[in-house]
Amino acid sequence: FFSSRRRHTRSLCDWSSDVCSSDLKGIRLCGSGAAVPRLRVSNDDLSARVETSDEWIRTRTGIAARRVADETESLTSLAAAAGQQALQNAGWDASSIDLILLATSSPDDLFGSAPKVQALIGAGSAVAFDLTAACSGFLFSLVTAAQYLRTGAMTRALVIGADQLSRWVDWDDRRSCVLFGDGAGAVAIEACPAENDGLLGFRLNSDGARGDCLTLAQTSERAELLPGMSHQRGGYAPIGMNGQEVYKFAVREVPAILKQLLADTNTEAASIDWLLLHQANQRILDAAAERLGIAADKVLSNLANYGNTSAATIPLMLHEAVSDGRIQSGQLIASSGFGAGLSWGAALLRWDGPTS
Ligand code: ACO
C-alpha cells in the first residue's frame, strides 16, 4: 500500500523527490477553485416574495444577493466544477489524488455525493466520501484530510465545501430565507516536509446540547409497513433557526476559539494577514475582528454577492481572494467555521499555491 502511494510523490513540489513519505508531516495548500449557480437573486427580487427590503437585509446582514441553483444544476455538478478548478490551479492530474472529502449538508444523494464527484472529475484512484458538519464542514474536512496526509497514508487530497441549501430553505420565512445561497469551493492539499507546513494549528468543537437553535431536521411521518407494523417515512423539515441565539453563539465562540488557537501557536494577532471566517453575517465578521484586534481591511468578505453558502463559504472566499491577488503565497490566514450542530472550529493556515 505504502509503495503504491509513493507514485504520487511529485516533482511539482519544491522539495526533493527522494524525501521519505514518513518525513512528510506538513500540509501544503496548493490550489483553489469555486463554482456558483448562474441564477442571481437580489434582495429586491426576494422582497417580491416575502415582506422584506434591500435596506433591512443589507444593514442586518451585509447581503445584497445570493445564487440559487436551477433545475440544470446540482450539488454534485457545482462541487465537481470547483474541485476540477482547484486541481487545475494546483497543476495536478485528477488521477494523482488519493482522497476527496466533500463537506456538505445538502447532498444530491443521502448515501453520499462525493463518489459522483470523483467520477465526474475522473479521480479514479481517490476514495471519496461526504462529511457533514453544516457551516463548519469545510474546516472540519480540511483538518480531517490533513490527518490522512500527516500519517503518510495518503499524499494528495481534494477538500470540497458545497451546499445547495436553497432546497431546504423555507422561502416564505423572511427570518431565514434572506440569508442563504448555493455554491461550492475547493482546495487541493498535499503532504510536504514539516518545515513547509501550511496547517499550523487547529481546534474543533461540537455542542449538541445547544443544537436546537439551527436545524434541518428529519420529519417522522408514521406509515404502515404491514398490518400492525409501522415505520418512519423519510423527509426533512425546512431549515429552522433562532437567529438571535445563533448570532450570540457566533460572536462569543468565534473570537474565543481563534484567541485559543493564536495562543496555542504563539501567534500575534498583528501577524495575521487575513481573517477568513464563515460568511454568515457581516456583523458577525466585524464583531469577531474587533474582539481579536484584527484590522477591518484584513477581514475577507464576499457576503454581499453570495450570502451564506454554508460549507462553501470559506473555500469560495479563499478562491476569490487568491484569484484577485489579495492572498499571496506565504501569507498567514486565521480561519473559523461555525454553525449548526452546534459546531465550530478554527485553523491557522499558510497559503502556498499559485497567486495572481
Ligand atoms: N426583513 C424584514 N424584517 C425582518 C426580516 C426580514 N428579512 N427578518 C426578520 N425581520 C423582523 C423581525 O420579524 C423582527 O420584527 P419585530 O421586532 O416586529 O418582531 C425584527 O425584524 C427584528 O428581528 P430580529 O430577529 O431581532 O433581527 P436581528 O437583528 O437579530 O437579525 C438575523 C436577524 C439577521 C437573522 C440575525 O439574528 C443573524 O444573522 N443571526 C445569525 C444567523 C445565521 O448566521 N445563521 C446561519 C448560521 S450558519 C449554518 O450553520 C447554517
mmCIF file of C-alpha atoms and ligand atoms in Angstrom:
data_model
loop_
_atom_site.group_PDB
_atom_site.id
_atom_site.type_symbol
_atom_site.label_atom_id
_atom_site.label_comp_id
_atom_site.label_asym_id
_atom_site.label_seq_id
_atom_site.Cartn_x
_atom_site.Cartn_y
_atom_site.Cartn_z
ATOM 1 C CA PHE A 1 0.000 0.000 0.000
ATOM 2 C CA PHE A 2 2.705 2.418 1.043
ATOM 3 C CA SER A 3 4.783 1.947 -2.085
ATOM 4 C CA SER A 4 1.739 2.195 -4.329
ATOM 5 C CA ARG A 5 1.086 5.632 -2.842
ATOM 6 C CA ARG A 6 4.696 6.716 -3.453
ATOM 7 C CA ARG A 7 3.894 7.144 -7.118
ATOM 8 C CA HIS A 8 2.113 10.338 -6.134
ATOM 9 C CA THR A 9 5.272 11.933 -4.728
ATOM 10 C CA ARG A 10 5.591 14.821 -7.119
ATOM 11 C CA SER A 11 8.122 16.781 -8.977
ATOM 12 C CA LEU A 12 5.917 19.910 -8.862
ATOM 13 C CA CYS A 13 6.881 20.436 -5.240
ATOM 14 C CA ASP A 14 9.914 22.392 -4.292
ATOM 15 C CA TRP A 15 11.083 19.507 -2.154
ATOM 16 C CA SER A 16 13.296 16.679 -3.282
ATOM 17 C CA SER A 17 11.546 13.631 -4.734
ATOM 18 C CA ASP A 18 13.716 11.339 -2.615
ATOM 19 C CA VAL A 19 12.201 12.641 0.642
ATOM 20 C CA CYS A 20 10.780 9.646 2.508
ATOM 21 C CA SER A 21 6.988 9.788 2.934
ATOM 22 C CA SER A 22 7.401 9.418 6.697
ATOM 23 C CA ASP A 23 9.138 12.857 6.693
ATOM 24 C CA LEU A 24 6.126 14.467 5.062
ATOM 25 C CA LYS A 25 4.357 15.674 8.174
ATOM 26 C CA GLY A 26 3.337 19.014 6.719
ATOM 27 C CA ILE A 27 0.389 20.019 4.552
ATOM 28 C CA ARG A 28 0.648 22.350 1.566
ATOM 29 C CA LEU A 29 -2.418 24.260 0.359
ATOM 30 C CA CYS A 30 -1.711 24.158 -3.347
ATOM 31 C CA GLY A 31 -4.720 25.230 -5.390
ATOM 32 C CA SER A 32 -8.233 26.595 -5.074
ATOM 33 C CA GLY A 33 -11.414 26.563 -7.113
ATOM 34 C CA ALA A 34 -15.042 27.677 -6.911
ATOM 35 C CA ALA A 35 -18.359 27.391 -8.702
ATOM 36 C CA VAL A 36 -21.681 29.138 -8.198
ATOM 37 C CA PRO A 37 -25.049 28.778 -9.911
ATOM 38 C CA ARG A 38 -25.957 31.170 -12.716
ATOM 39 C CA LEU A 39 -29.171 32.485 -11.185
ATOM 40 C CA ARG A 40 -28.638 35.618 -9.087
ATOM 41 C CA VAL A 41 -31.453 36.577 -6.738
ATOM 42 C CA SER A 42 -31.185 40.116 -5.379
ATOM 43 C CA ASN A 43 -32.703 41.443 -2.178
ATOM 44 C CA ASP A 44 -35.206 43.355 -4.293
ATOM 45 C CA ASP A 45 -36.150 40.113 -6.067
ATOM 46 C CA LEU A 46 -36.786 38.480 -2.695
ATOM 47 C CA SER A 47 -38.937 41.332 -1.486
ATOM 48 C CA ALA A 48 -41.420 40.329 -4.184
ATOM 49 C CA ARG A 49 -41.846 37.019 -2.323
ATOM 50 C CA VAL A 50 -41.622 37.951 1.388
ATOM 51 C CA GLU A 51 -42.144 41.152 3.331
ATOM 52 C CA THR A 52 -38.599 42.459 3.460
ATOM 53 C CA SER A 53 -36.425 45.134 1.862
ATOM 54 C CA ASP A 54 -32.960 45.574 0.419
ATOM 55 C CA GLU A 55 -32.246 48.092 3.174
ATOM 56 C CA TRP A 56 -33.248 45.683 6.006
ATOM 57 C CA ILE A 57 -31.221 42.792 4.619
ATOM 58 C CA ARG A 58 -28.115 44.859 3.856
ATOM 59 C CA THR A 59 -27.977 46.606 7.211
ATOM 60 C CA ARG A 60 -28.683 43.461 9.279
ATOM 61 C CA THR A 61 -26.523 41.026 7.287
ATOM 62 C CA GLY A 62 -24.382 42.710 4.597
ATOM 63 C CA ILE A 63 -26.030 40.520 1.951
ATOM 64 C CA ALA A 64 -27.133 42.066 -1.361
ATOM 65 C CA ALA A 65 -27.727 38.942 -3.477
ATOM 66 C CA ARG A 66 -27.352 35.182 -3.467
ATOM 67 C CA ARG A 67 -27.061 32.466 -6.130
ATOM 68 C CA VAL A 68 -29.705 29.759 -6.440
ATOM 69 C CA ALA A 69 -29.249 26.516 -8.381
ATOM 70 C CA ASP A 70 -31.842 25.927 -11.090
ATOM 71 C CA GLU A 71 -33.040 22.561 -12.396
ATOM 72 C CA THR A 72 -29.994 22.192 -14.692
ATOM 73 C CA GLU A 73 -27.538 22.418 -11.797
ATOM 74 C CA SER A 74 -26.900 20.238 -8.775
ATOM 75 C CA LEU A 75 -24.777 19.969 -5.676
ATOM 76 C CA THR A 76 -22.653 17.391 -7.470
ATOM 77 C CA SER A 77 -22.091 19.489 -10.587
ATOM 78 C CA LEU A 78 -21.098 22.564 -8.556
ATOM 79 C CA ALA A 79 -18.778 20.530 -6.336
ATOM 80 C CA ALA A 80 -17.143 18.832 -9.323
ATOM 81 C CA ALA A 81 -16.606 22.158 -11.127
ATOM 82 C CA ALA A 82 -14.982 23.693 -8.031
ATOM 83 C CA GLY A 83 -12.855 20.585 -7.495
ATOM 84 C CA GLN A 84 -11.714 20.497 -11.105
ATOM 85 C CA GLN A 85 -10.644 24.127 -10.951
ATOM 86 C CA ALA A 86 -8.669 23.525 -7.756
ATOM 87 C CA LEU A 87 -6.844 20.629 -9.426
ATOM 88 C CA GLN A 88 -6.125 22.766 -12.468
ATOM 89 C CA ASN A 89 -4.766 25.605 -10.334
ATOM 90 C CA ALA A 90 -2.581 23.160 -8.408
ATOM 91 C CA GLY A 91 -1.328 21.778 -11.720
ATOM 92 C CA TRP A 92 -2.407 18.251 -10.823
ATOM 93 C CA ASP A 93 -3.844 15.439 -12.842
ATOM 94 C CA ALA A 94 -7.096 14.110 -11.327
ATOM 95 C CA SER A 95 -5.620 10.598 -11.343
ATOM 96 C CA SER A 96 -2.959 11.699 -8.801
ATOM 97 C CA ILE A 97 -5.343 12.355 -5.895
ATOM 98 C CA ASP A 98 -5.900 9.835 -3.116
ATOM 99 C CA LEU A 99 -8.865 11.370 -1.306
ATOM 100 C CA ILE A 100 -11.896 13.545 -1.989
ATOM 101 C CA LEU A 101 -13.679 14.862 1.079
ATOM 102 C CA LEU A 102 -16.944 16.587 0.287
ATOM 103 C CA ALA A 103 -18.265 18.777 3.086
ATOM 104 C CA THR A 104 -21.988 19.164 2.575
ATOM 105 C CA SER A 105 -25.309 19.106 4.394
ATOM 106 C CA SER A 106 -27.325 19.031 1.184
ATOM 107 C CA PRO A 107 -26.087 16.073 -0.898
ATOM 108 C CA ASP A 108 -27.898 15.031 -4.063
ATOM 109 C CA ASP A 109 -27.949 11.560 -2.550
ATOM 110 C CA LEU A 110 -28.191 10.860 1.169
ATOM 111 C CA PHE A 111 -25.843 7.912 0.672
ATOM 112 C CA GLY A 112 -23.211 10.474 -0.316
ATOM 113 C CA SER A 113 -22.414 12.662 -3.301
ATOM 114 C CA ALA A 114 -18.611 12.514 -3.123
ATOM 115 C CA PRO A 115 -18.299 9.327 -5.226
ATOM 116 C CA LYS A 116 -20.278 11.006 -8.034
ATOM 117 C CA VAL A 117 -17.920 13.977 -7.826
ATOM 118 C CA GLN A 118 -14.980 11.559 -8.012
ATOM 119 C CA ALA A 119 -16.408 10.036 -11.190
ATOM 120 C CA LEU A 120 -17.159 13.425 -12.769
ATOM 121 C CA ILE A 121 -13.623 14.707 -12.289
ATOM 122 C CA GLY A 122 -12.013 11.397 -13.252
ATOM 123 C CA ALA A 123 -10.174 10.834 -9.976
ATOM 124 C CA GLY A 124 -10.198 7.054 -10.326
ATOM 125 C CA SER A 125 -7.602 6.400 -7.578
ATOM 126 C CA ALA A 126 -9.307 8.527 -4.928
ATOM 127 C CA VAL A 127 -11.529 7.309 -2.133
ATOM 128 C CA ALA A 128 -14.393 9.789 -1.823
ATOM 129 C CA PHE A 129 -16.879 10.396 0.950
ATOM 130 C CA ASP A 130 -19.100 13.100 2.419
ATOM 131 C CA LEU A 131 -18.579 14.798 5.751
ATOM 132 C CA THR A 132 -21.446 16.681 7.379
ATOM 133 C CA ALA A 133 -20.813 19.472 9.843
ATOM 134 C CA ALA A 134 -23.039 22.232 8.411
ATOM 135 C CA CYS A 135 -21.205 25.544 8.052
ATOM 136 C CA SER A 136 -18.162 24.151 9.880
ATOM 137 C CA GLY A 137 -17.949 21.335 7.330
ATOM 138 C CA PHE A 138 -15.157 22.705 5.182
ATOM 139 C CA LEU A 139 -12.844 23.406 8.103
ATOM 140 C CA PHE A 140 -13.626 20.038 9.714
ATOM 141 C CA SER A 141 -12.943 18.331 6.363
ATOM 142 C CA LEU A 142 -9.689 20.169 5.781
ATOM 143 C CA VAL A 143 -8.414 19.080 9.178
ATOM 144 C CA THR A 144 -9.658 15.516 8.624
ATOM 145 C CA ALA A 145 -7.995 15.238 5.214
ATOM 146 C CA ALA A 146 -4.779 16.617 6.698
ATOM 147 C CA GLN A 147 -4.650 13.714 9.165
ATOM 148 C CA TYR A 148 -4.535 11.178 6.324
ATOM 149 C CA LEU A 149 -1.686 13.129 4.781
ATOM 150 C CA ARG A 150 0.260 13.616 8.013
ATOM 151 C CA THR A 151 0.240 9.906 8.807
ATOM 152 C CA GLY A 152 1.711 9.116 5.390
ATOM 153 C CA ALA A 153 -1.340 7.041 4.432
ATOM 154 C CA MET A 154 -2.129 9.416 1.562
ATOM 155 C CA THR A 155 -0.325 12.142 -0.354
ATOM 156 C CA ARG A 156 -2.849 14.313 -2.177
ATOM 157 C CA ALA A 157 -6.392 15.317 -1.275
ATOM 158 C CA LEU A 158 -9.133 17.481 -2.630
ATOM 159 C CA VAL A 159 -11.303 19.113 0.026
ATOM 160 C CA ILE A 160 -14.572 20.487 -1.306
ATOM 161 C CA GLY A 161 -17.189 22.507 0.558
ATOM 162 C CA ALA A 162 -20.519 22.679 -1.256
ATOM 163 C CA ASP A 163 -24.116 23.329 -0.298
ATOM 164 C CA GLN A 164 -27.413 23.809 -2.020
ATOM 165 C CA LEU A 165 -29.466 24.990 0.929
ATOM 166 C CA SER A 166 -31.972 26.636 -1.408
ATOM 167 C CA ARG A 167 -33.552 23.147 -1.437
ATOM 168 C CA TRP A 168 -34.185 23.297 2.285
ATOM 169 C CA VAL A 169 -34.921 26.946 2.944
ATOM 170 C CA ASP A 170 -38.483 27.932 3.682
ATOM 171 C CA TRP A 171 -38.787 30.653 1.042
ATOM 172 C CA ASP A 172 -41.772 32.093 2.889
ATOM 173 C CA ASP A 173 -39.853 32.587 6.144
ATOM 174 C CA ARG A 174 -38.274 36.035 5.888
ATOM 175 C CA ARG A 175 -36.256 35.499 9.077
ATOM 176 C CA SER A 176 -34.102 32.834 7.397
ATOM 177 C CA CYS A 177 -34.627 32.803 3.611
ATOM 178 C CA VAL A 178 -32.741 36.055 3.070
ATOM 179 C CA LEU A 179 -29.543 34.573 4.492
ATOM 180 C CA PHE A 180 -28.741 31.561 2.352
ATOM 181 C CA GLY A 181 -27.390 30.861 -1.134
ATOM 182 C CA ASP A 182 -25.834 27.984 -3.085
ATOM 183 C CA GLY A 183 -22.210 27.456 -4.073
ATOM 184 C CA ALA A 184 -19.078 25.341 -3.933
ATOM 185 C CA GLY A 185 -15.400 25.884 -3.227
ATOM 186 C CA ALA A 186 -12.406 23.556 -3.137
ATOM 187 C CA VAL A 187 -8.815 23.379 -2.011
ATOM 188 C CA ALA A 188 -6.145 20.946 -3.175
ATOM 189 C CA ILE A 189 -3.722 19.865 -0.448
ATOM 190 C CA GLU A 190 -0.696 17.602 -0.392
ATOM 191 C CA ALA A 191 1.821 16.210 2.070
ATOM 192 C CA CYS A 192 5.081 18.155 2.324
ATOM 193 C CA PRO A 193 8.047 18.446 4.683
ATOM 194 C CA ALA A 194 7.134 19.657 8.183
ATOM 195 C CA GLU A 195 9.055 22.934 7.780
ATOM 196 C CA ASN A 196 6.692 23.965 4.965
ATOM 197 C CA ASP A 197 3.540 23.097 6.914
ATOM 198 C CA GLY A 198 0.516 25.164 5.901
ATOM 199 C CA LEU A 199 -1.784 23.910 8.684
ATOM 200 C CA LEU A 200 -0.095 25.475 11.692
ATOM 201 C CA GLY A 201 -2.762 24.601 14.214
ATOM 202 C CA PHE A 202 -6.434 23.835 14.624
ATOM 203 C CA ARG A 203 -9.230 23.448 17.146
ATOM 204 C CA LEU A 204 -12.613 21.780 16.584
ATOM 205 C CA ASN A 205 -15.671 21.847 18.844
ATOM 206 C CA SER A 206 -19.203 20.454 18.979
ATOM 207 C CA ASP A 207 -22.038 21.108 21.399
ATOM 208 C CA GLY A 208 -25.152 19.105 20.609
ATOM 209 C CA ALA A 209 -26.868 20.391 23.743
ATOM 210 C CA ARG A 210 -27.246 23.792 22.061
ATOM 211 C CA GLY A 211 -28.101 22.412 18.618
ATOM 212 C CA ASP A 212 -31.816 23.140 18.596
ATOM 213 C CA CYS A 213 -31.325 26.755 17.509
ATOM 214 C CA LEU A 214 -30.362 25.695 13.970
ATOM 215 C CA THR A 215 -31.809 22.578 12.404
ATOM 216 C CA LEU A 216 -32.618 20.816 9.160
ATOM 217 C CA ALA A 217 -34.436 18.022 10.904
ATOM 218 C CA GLN A 218 -35.971 14.748 9.860
ATOM 219 C CA THR A 219 -39.763 14.749 9.887
ATOM 220 C CA SER A 220 -41.026 11.432 11.077
ATOM 221 C CA GLU A 221 -44.235 10.526 9.399
ATOM 222 C CA ARG A 222 -45.716 7.254 10.561
ATOM 223 C CA ALA A 223 -46.536 4.920 7.688
ATOM 224 C CA GLU A 224 -47.897 1.415 7.698
ATOM 225 C CA LEU A 225 -45.354 -1.271 6.872
ATOM 226 C CA LEU A 226 -47.651 -4.270 7.301
ATOM 227 C CA PRO A 227 -50.905 -4.627 9.238
ATOM 228 C CA GLY A 228 -49.989 -3.845 12.860
ATOM 229 C CA MET A 229 -46.454 -2.678 11.983
ATOM 230 C CA SER A 230 -45.318 0.839 11.193
ATOM 231 C CA HIS A 231 -42.167 2.590 10.085
ATOM 232 C CA GLN A 232 -40.977 6.198 9.788
ATOM 233 C CA ARG A 233 -41.259 7.599 6.306
ATOM 234 C CA GLY A 234 -38.279 9.869 5.490
ATOM 235 C CA GLY A 235 -38.431 13.569 4.841
ATOM 236 C CA TYR A 236 -36.971 16.812 6.135
ATOM 237 C CA ALA A 237 -38.496 19.970 7.516
ATOM 238 C CA PRO A 238 -37.131 23.260 6.146
ATOM 239 C CA ILE A 239 -34.284 24.994 7.969
ATOM 240 C CA GLY A 240 -35.381 26.088 11.434
ATOM 241 C CA MET A 241 -33.404 28.885 13.031
ATOM 242 C CA ASN A 242 -33.412 31.046 16.133
ATOM 243 C CA GLY A 243 -31.373 33.854 14.564
ATOM 244 C CA GLN A 244 -30.551 35.670 17.773
ATOM 245 C CA GLU A 245 -29.283 32.531 19.518
ATOM 246 C CA VAL A 246 -27.092 31.660 16.527
ATOM 247 C CA TYR A 247 -25.790 35.207 16.432
ATOM 248 C CA LYS A 248 -24.899 35.183 20.147
ATOM 249 C CA PHE A 249 -23.204 31.793 19.771
ATOM 250 C CA ALA A 250 -21.107 33.025 16.856
ATOM 251 C CA VAL A 251 -19.923 36.309 18.346
ATOM 252 C CA ARG A 252 -18.970 34.557 21.591
ATOM 253 C CA GLU A 253 -17.351 31.354 20.320
ATOM 254 C CA VAL A 254 -15.559 32.508 17.153
ATOM 255 C CA PRO A 255 -13.271 35.100 18.788
ATOM 256 C CA ALA A 256 -12.735 32.735 21.739
ATOM 257 C CA ILE A 257 -11.599 29.778 19.636
ATOM 258 C CA LEU A 258 -9.388 31.978 17.482
ATOM 259 C CA LYS A 259 -7.758 33.512 20.567
ATOM 260 C CA GLN A 260 -7.074 29.996 21.880
ATOM 261 C CA LEU A 261 -5.599 28.975 18.539
ATOM 262 C CA LEU A 262 -3.341 32.030 18.386
ATOM 263 C CA ALA A 263 -2.146 31.244 21.912
ATOM 264 C CA ASP A 264 -1.575 27.540 21.023
ATOM 265 C CA THR A 265 0.574 28.548 18.080
ATOM 266 C CA ASN A 266 2.344 31.533 19.717
ATOM 267 C CA THR A 267 0.957 33.795 17.023
ATOM 268 C CA GLU A 268 0.339 37.524 17.498
ATOM 269 C CA ALA A 269 -2.967 38.767 16.074
ATOM 270 C CA ALA A 270 -0.961 41.521 14.349
ATOM 271 C CA SER A 271 0.935 38.948 12.283
ATOM 272 C CA ILE A 272 -2.248 37.563 10.696
ATOM 273 C CA ASP A 273 -2.523 38.645 7.060
ATOM 274 C CA TRP A 274 -6.171 37.639 6.582
ATOM 275 C CA LEU A 275 -9.166 36.738 8.704
ATOM 276 C CA LEU A 276 -11.202 34.204 6.743
ATOM 277 C CA LEU A 277 -14.415 33.417 8.592
ATOM 278 C CA HIS A 278 -17.518 31.504 7.610
ATOM 279 C CA GLN A 279 -19.605 34.097 5.790
ATOM 280 C CA ALA A 280 -22.836 34.156 7.796
ATOM 281 C CA ASN A 281 -23.396 37.809 8.579
ATOM 282 C CA GLN A 282 -21.187 40.907 8.172
ATOM 283 C CA ARG A 283 -21.976 41.938 11.738
ATOM 284 C CA ILE A 284 -20.546 38.610 12.972
ATOM 285 C CA LEU A 285 -17.367 39.146 10.921
ATOM 286 C CA ASP A 286 -16.960 42.705 12.229
ATOM 287 C CA ALA A 287 -17.601 41.743 15.855
ATOM 288 C CA ALA A 288 -15.106 38.853 15.691
ATOM 289 C CA ALA A 289 -12.409 41.041 14.110
ATOM 290 C CA GLU A 290 -12.916 43.755 16.706
ATOM 291 C CA ARG A 291 -12.689 41.312 19.614
ATOM 292 C CA LEU A 292 -9.496 39.855 18.145
ATOM 293 C CA GLY A 293 -7.951 43.262 17.441
ATOM 294 C CA ILE A 294 -7.657 42.489 13.726
ATOM 295 C CA ALA A 295 -7.960 45.486 11.377
ATOM 296 C CA ALA A 296 -11.093 45.692 9.213
ATOM 297 C CA ASP A 297 -9.069 45.686 5.982
ATOM 298 C CA LYS A 298 -7.801 42.192 6.808
ATOM 299 C CA VAL A 299 -11.318 40.753 7.047
ATOM 300 C CA LEU A 300 -12.273 38.857 3.894
ATOM 301 C CA SER A 301 -15.921 39.175 2.928
ATOM 302 C CA ASN A 302 -17.976 38.310 -0.133
ATOM 303 C CA LEU A 303 -21.284 38.080 1.712
ATOM 304 C CA ALA A 304 -22.733 40.837 -0.433
ATOM 305 C CA ASN A 305 -22.604 38.643 -3.544
ATOM 306 C CA TYR A 306 -23.331 35.154 -2.244
ATOM 307 C CA GLY A 307 -24.887 35.259 1.244
ATOM 308 C CA ASN A 308 -24.319 32.205 3.425
ATOM 309 C CA THR A 309 -23.397 29.227 1.236
ATOM 310 C CA SER A 310 -22.804 27.061 4.328
ATOM 311 C CA ALA A 311 -19.881 24.623 3.819
ATOM 312 C CA ALA A 312 -18.826 26.531 0.693
ATOM 313 C CA THR A 313 -18.214 29.973 2.169
ATOM 314 C CA ILE A 314 -14.598 29.547 3.289
ATOM 315 C CA PRO A 315 -13.163 27.959 0.104
ATOM 316 C CA LEU A 316 -15.310 30.229 -2.092
ATOM 317 C CA MET A 317 -13.898 33.298 -0.341
ATOM 318 C CA LEU A 318 -10.383 31.851 -0.339
ATOM 319 C CA HIS A 319 -10.525 31.218 -4.071
ATOM 320 C CA GLU A 320 -11.791 34.717 -4.785
ATOM 321 C CA ALA A 321 -9.028 36.350 -2.732
ATOM 322 C CA VAL A 322 -6.344 34.120 -4.269
ATOM 323 C CA SER A 323 -7.637 34.812 -7.791
ATOM 324 C CA ASP A 324 -7.722 38.593 -7.390
ATOM 325 C CA GLY A 325 -4.261 38.659 -5.826
ATOM 326 C CA ARG A 326 -5.216 39.659 -2.295
ATOM 327 C CA ILE A 327 -3.937 36.406 -0.765
ATOM 328 C CA GLN A 328 -0.281 35.916 -1.658
ATOM 329 C CA SER A 329 1.854 32.834 -1.288
ATOM 330 C CA GLY A 330 3.325 32.555 2.215
ATOM 331 C CA GLN A 331 0.645 34.662 3.914
ATOM 332 C CA LEU A 332 -0.954 33.666 7.212
ATOM 333 C CA ILE A 333 -4.701 33.127 7.309
ATOM 334 C CA ALA A 334 -6.734 32.725 10.502
ATOM 335 C CA SER A 335 -9.906 30.870 9.621
ATOM 336 C CA SER A 336 -13.001 29.850 11.554
ATOM 337 C CA GLY A 337 -16.142 27.957 10.605
ATOM 338 C CA PHE A 338 -19.249 27.791 12.792
ATOM 339 C CA GLY A 339 -22.824 26.705 12.507
ATOM 340 C CA ALA A 340 -25.375 24.007 13.091
ATOM 341 C CA GLY A 341 -24.603 21.143 15.427
ATOM 342 C CA LEU A 342 -23.693 23.359 17.093
ATOM 343 C CA SER A 343 -20.217 23.076 15.663
ATOM 344 C CA TRP A 344 -17.281 25.432 15.392
ATOM 345 C CA GLY A 345 -13.627 25.227 14.570
ATOM 346 C CA ALA A 346 -10.583 27.279 13.700
ATOM 347 C CA ALA A 347 -7.395 26.733 11.747
ATOM 348 C CA LEU A 348 -4.257 28.749 11.189
ATOM 349 C CA LEU A 349 -3.262 28.361 7.547
ATOM 350 C CA ARG A 350 -0.416 29.384 5.284
ATOM 351 C CA TRP A 351 -1.299 29.640 1.594
ATOM 352 C CA ASP A 352 1.302 28.072 -0.692
ATOM 353 C CA GLY A 353 -0.494 27.842 -4.010
ATOM 354 C CA PRO A 354 -0.230 29.932 -7.129
ATOM 355 C CA THR A 355 -1.301 33.567 -6.817
ATOM 356 C CA SER A 356 -2.305 36.128 -9.405
HETATM 357 N N1 ACO B 1 -36.988 41.585 6.564
HETATM 358 C C1 ACO B 1 -37.625 42.491 7.325
HETATM 359 N N2 ACO B 1 -37.844 42.313 8.649
HETATM 360 C C2 ACO B 1 -37.371 41.166 9.201
HETATM 361 C C3 ACO B 1 -36.707 40.192 8.444
HETATM 362 C C4 ACO B 1 -36.522 40.435 7.068
HETATM 363 N N3 ACO B 1 -35.869 39.560 6.256
HETATM 364 N N4 ACO B 1 -36.367 39.170 9.255
HETATM 365 C C5 ACO B 1 -36.788 39.484 10.480
HETATM 366 N N5 ACO B 1 -37.425 40.703 10.453
HETATM 367 C C6 ACO B 1 -38.037 41.423 11.531
HETATM 368 C C7 ACO B 1 -38.444 40.519 12.666
HETATM 369 O O1 ACO B 1 -39.738 39.982 12.427
HETATM 370 C C8 ACO B 1 -38.439 41.485 13.831
HETATM 371 O O2 ACO B 1 -39.601 42.239 13.793
HETATM 372 P P1 ACO B 1 -40.433 42.530 15.148
HETATM 373 O O3 ACO B 1 -39.487 43.288 16.020
HETATM 374 O O4 ACO B 1 -41.610 43.307 14.669
HETATM 375 O O5 ACO B 1 -40.753 41.182 15.702
HETATM 376 C C9 ACO B 1 -37.283 42.425 13.514
HETATM 377 O O6 ACO B 1 -37.042 42.297 12.100
HETATM 378 C C10 ACO B 1 -36.006 42.117 14.246
HETATM 379 O O7 ACO B 1 -35.762 40.705 14.151
HETATM 380 P P2 ACO B 1 -34.516 40.040 14.816
HETATM 381 O O8 ACO B 1 -34.617 38.564 14.651
HETATM 382 O O9 ACO B 1 -34.355 40.596 16.210
HETATM 383 O O10 ACO B 1 -33.343 40.624 13.903
HETATM 384 P P3 ACO B 1 -31.813 40.532 14.137
HETATM 385 O O11 ACO B 1 -31.237 41.873 14.263
HETATM 386 O O12 ACO B 1 -31.457 39.508 15.194
HETATM 387 O O13 ACO B 1 -31.303 39.949 12.746
HETATM 388 C C11 ACO B 1 -30.616 37.874 11.723
HETATM 389 C C12 ACO B 1 -31.759 38.681 12.318
HETATM 390 C C13 ACO B 1 -30.055 38.631 10.546
HETATM 391 C C14 ACO B 1 -31.153 36.527 11.290
HETATM 392 C C15 ACO B 1 -29.500 37.718 12.792
HETATM 393 O O14 ACO B 1 -30.054 37.280 14.005
HETATM 394 C C16 ACO B 1 -28.434 36.748 12.367
HETATM 395 O O15 ACO B 1 -27.728 36.960 11.401
HETATM 396 N N6 ACO B 1 -28.264 35.628 13.101
HETATM 397 C C17 ACO B 1 -27.317 34.602 12.698
HETATM 398 C C18 ACO B 1 -27.984 33.681 11.738
HETATM 399 C C19 ACO B 1 -27.026 32.804 10.989
HETATM 400 O O16 ACO B 1 -25.917 33.194 10.708
HETATM 401 N N7 ACO B 1 -27.487 31.606 10.643
HETATM 402 C C20 ACO B 1 -26.735 30.702 9.862
HETATM 403 C C21 ACO B 1 -25.666 30.041 10.663
HETATM 404 S S1 ACO B 1 -24.631 29.052 9.733
HETATM 405 C C22 ACO B 1 -25.228 27.444 9.494
HETATM 406 O O17 ACO B 1 -24.725 26.532 10.079
HETATM 407 C C23 ACO B 1 -26.344 27.115 8.541
#
